[in-house]
């Protein structure tokens, strides 16, 4: 009885930590949008990644065996490529925030879980049943409602957000693949270090002198990045992924609130309807995945 109560309390704590992480990540996106209206998204991402890499190295150094053990990987090229891909995805997504806005960008981005589901069969060898394929189709309809291709020329800014969505889905699938061999600690290390190295190769070419106040915003952005990941890691330490993953969609809700209240963005009915379909389809695929794993034992 005591073990059951402790598990329930730990899961509840994990859920609240996950919600807190989504609040921080949504606020981070708001700060990213603000900075990207004045500075190159590549430059903003580079500074953000410098702080993130320090955070990752500090955490990794505290693990058993230290950095040497954490950095050991059987898939070095894939680890480096997925780390670089995430950094590039962040550049593309921040560009979408600046050009398209938080509301529509996040409504499109919510569909990444559906792409992950579609790729999990051919790439990871997982069985995807007809129910989840149906959910993928419904989610795709939601994305089309948001993009509205039938109303004229498709807005290129929406394609930027869609590109970021596909990139993040590929990164997510690659992460699941390497975790089968290397483990999450090694993957987290390469996410920060390889990403920082990749964006630093091109970031200096976009260097722009910053106003004094904007350095404060940049510092806040970096602290948010570290805090968000710390909260996320803490959430996963307290609860199973299947218990907290559905709450990741709250980032969409919080980001929409920031977009509307802070930046004066408009909640278009098509975005609301399409976003609702995408989120509903995504939640259904998560639920079916949990059922499948439960049946498998």
Short mmCIF file of C-alpha atoms in Angstrom, two decimals, residues 97-258:
data_model
loop_
_atom_site.label_atom_id
_atom_site.label_comp_id
_atom_site.label_asym_id
_atom_site.label_seq_id
_atom_site.Cartn_x
_atom_site.Cartn_y
_atom_site.Cartn_z
CA UNK A 97 8.66 32.33 -34.66
CA UNK A 98 9.98 35.62 -36.03
CA UNK A 99 8.25 35.43 -39.42
CA UNK A 100 5.08 33.45 -38.71
CA UNK A 101 4.49 33.87 -34.99
CA UNK A 102 4.23 31.57 -32.00
CA UNK A 103 0.60 30.60 -32.49
CA UNK A 104 0.73 29.15 -35.99
CA UNK A 105 4.29 27.81 -35.63
CA UNK A 106 3.39 25.78 -32.55
CA UNK A 107 0.10 24.60 -34.05
CA UNK A 108 2.06 23.10 -36.94
CA UNK A 109 4.89 21.85 -34.74
CA UNK A 110 2.50 19.81 -32.60
CA UNK A 111 2.30 17.36 -35.50
CA UNK A 112 5.84 16.09 -34.99
CA UNK A 113 4.60 13.13 -32.91
CA UNK A 114 2.56 11.96 -35.90
CA UNK A 115 5.63 12.02 -38.14
CA UNK A 116 7.51 10.08 -35.46
CA UNK A 117 4.75 7.47 -35.53
CA UNK A 118 4.92 7.25 -39.32
CA UNK A 119 8.72 6.80 -39.24
CA UNK A 120 8.84 4.38 -36.31
CA UNK A 121 7.80 1.48 -38.53
CA UNK A 122 10.34 1.67 -41.37
CA UNK A 123 13.19 3.13 -39.27
CA UNK A 124 12.78 1.52 -35.85
CA UNK A 125 11.01 -1.65 -36.94
CA UNK A 126 8.06 -0.96 -34.64
CA UNK A 127 4.59 -2.20 -35.49
CA UNK A 128 2.15 0.62 -36.24
CA UNK A 129 -1.44 -0.60 -36.30
CA UNK A 130 -4.32 0.75 -38.34
CA UNK A 131 -5.59 2.85 -35.44
CA UNK A 132 -2.39 4.84 -35.19
CA UNK A 133 -2.15 5.15 -38.97
CA UNK A 134 -5.69 6.56 -38.90
CA UNK A 135 -4.60 9.04 -36.23
CA UNK A 136 -1.65 10.07 -38.42
CA UNK A 137 -4.08 10.72 -41.28
CA UNK A 138 -6.40 12.76 -39.06
CA UNK A 139 -3.44 14.78 -37.79
CA UNK A 140 -2.30 15.41 -41.35
CA UNK A 141 -5.77 16.77 -42.14
CA UNK A 142 -5.33 19.10 -39.16
CA UNK A 143 -2.02 20.36 -40.55
CA UNK A 144 -3.66 20.97 -43.95
CA UNK A 145 -6.41 22.98 -42.23
CA UNK A 146 -3.73 25.15 -40.62
CA UNK A 147 -1.76 25.55 -43.87
CA UNK A 148 -4.90 26.13 -46.01
CA UNK A 149 -3.26 25.28 -49.35
CA UNK A 150 -6.56 25.61 -51.20
CA UNK A 151 -6.90 29.33 -50.47
CA UNK A 152 -4.20 30.40 -52.88
CA UNK A 153 -0.43 30.31 -52.81
CA UNK A 154 0.82 28.41 -49.78
CA UNK A 155 2.52 30.78 -47.34
CA UNK A 156 6.26 30.05 -47.44
CA UNK A 157 6.51 31.03 -43.78
CA UNK A 158 4.28 28.09 -42.87
CA UNK A 159 6.63 25.80 -44.76
CA UNK A 160 9.47 27.00 -42.51
CA UNK A 161 7.54 25.80 -39.45
CA UNK A 162 6.68 22.56 -41.26
CA UNK A 163 10.36 22.01 -42.09
CA UNK A 164 11.27 22.46 -38.41
CA UNK A 165 8.56 19.95 -37.50
CA UNK A 166 9.94 17.31 -39.86
CA UNK A 167 13.50 17.95 -38.66
CA UNK A 168 12.52 17.54 -35.01
CA UNK A 169 10.65 14.33 -35.79
CA UNK A 170 13.72 12.90 -37.54
CA UNK A 171 15.85 13.96 -34.56
CA UNK A 172 13.39 12.25 -32.20
CA UNK A 173 13.45 8.99 -34.17
CA UNK A 174 17.26 9.11 -34.39
CA UNK A 175 17.41 9.62 -30.62
CA UNK A 176 15.23 6.57 -30.00
CA UNK A 177 17.48 4.58 -32.33
CA UNK A 178 20.79 5.53 -30.66
CA UNK A 179 19.33 5.10 -27.17
CA UNK A 180 18.98 1.40 -27.91
CA UNK A 181 22.77 1.20 -28.02
CA UNK A 182 24.27 4.14 -26.13
CA UNK A 183 21.73 5.14 -23.51
CA UNK A 184 20.10 8.48 -22.73
CA UNK A 185 23.06 10.04 -20.87
CA UNK A 186 25.36 9.68 -23.87
CA UNK A 187 22.68 10.96 -26.23
CA UNK A 188 22.07 14.00 -24.00
CA UNK A 189 25.82 14.74 -23.98
CA UNK A 190 26.06 14.73 -27.77
CA UNK A 191 22.86 16.75 -28.09
CA UNK A 192 24.51 19.64 -26.26
CA UNK A 193 28.14 19.34 -27.32
CA UNK A 194 27.69 18.37 -30.98
CA UNK A 195 24.90 20.92 -31.36
CA UNK A 196 27.05 23.70 -29.91
CA UNK A 197 29.98 22.74 -32.13
CA UNK A 198 27.81 22.64 -35.25
CA UNK A 199 26.15 26.02 -34.76
CA UNK A 200 29.48 27.61 -33.74
CA UNK A 201 30.90 26.71 -37.15
CA UNK A 202 28.51 29.17 -38.81
CA UNK A 203 27.38 31.40 -35.94
CA UNK A 204 30.33 33.85 -35.97
CA UNK A 205 29.44 34.85 -39.54
CA UNK A 206 26.13 36.15 -38.17
CA UNK A 207 27.62 37.93 -35.16
CA UNK A 208 25.89 41.24 -34.46
CA UNK A 209 26.74 43.74 -31.70
CA UNK A 210 23.98 43.53 -29.10
CA UNK A 211 22.35 46.35 -27.19
CA UNK A 212 22.85 46.24 -23.43
CA UNK A 213 19.29 45.22 -22.59
CA UNK A 214 19.36 42.47 -25.17
CA UNK A 215 22.28 40.79 -23.43
CA UNK A 216 19.93 40.53 -20.46
CA UNK A 217 17.33 38.86 -22.66
CA UNK A 218 20.00 36.52 -24.03
CA UNK A 219 21.09 35.59 -20.50
CA UNK A 220 17.45 34.95 -19.58
CA UNK A 221 17.04 32.78 -22.68
CA UNK A 222 20.06 30.70 -21.73
CA UNK A 223 18.91 30.28 -18.12
CA UNK A 224 15.48 29.23 -19.37
CA UNK A 225 17.04 26.60 -21.61
CA UNK A 226 19.02 25.08 -18.75
CA UNK A 227 16.10 25.34 -16.31
CA UNK A 228 13.65 23.77 -18.75
CA UNK A 229 15.89 20.79 -19.40
CA UNK A 230 16.58 20.38 -15.67
CA UNK A 231 12.84 20.33 -14.97
CA UNK A 232 12.29 17.87 -17.83
CA UNK A 233 15.00 15.53 -16.55
CA UNK A 234 13.57 15.78 -13.02
CA UNK A 235 10.09 14.96 -14.34
CA UNK A 236 11.37 11.82 -16.05
CA UNK A 237 13.20 10.82 -12.88
CA UNK A 238 9.93 10.94 -10.92
CA UNK A 239 7.51 9.40 -13.41
CA UNK A 240 7.38 7.14 -16.45
CA UNK A 241 7.57 8.77 -19.87
CA UNK A 242 4.07 7.51 -20.75
CA UNK A 243 2.65 9.31 -17.71
CA UNK A 244 4.13 12.74 -18.42
CA UNK A 245 4.44 12.81 -22.23
CA UNK A 246 0.81 13.90 -22.87
CA UNK A 247 1.44 17.04 -20.81
CA UNK A 248 4.11 18.12 -23.31
CA UNK A 249 1.25 19.42 -25.45
CA UNK A 250 0.70 22.13 -22.84
CA UNK A 251 3.66 23.93 -24.38
CA UNK A 252 1.37 24.67 -27.32
CA UNK A 253 -1.24 26.15 -24.96
CA UNK A 254 1.28 28.29 -23.09
CA UNK A 255 2.99 29.43 -26.30
CA UNK A 256 -0.37 30.43 -27.80
CA UNK A 257 -1.15 32.44 -24.67
CA UNK A 258 2.19 34.27 -24.94
#
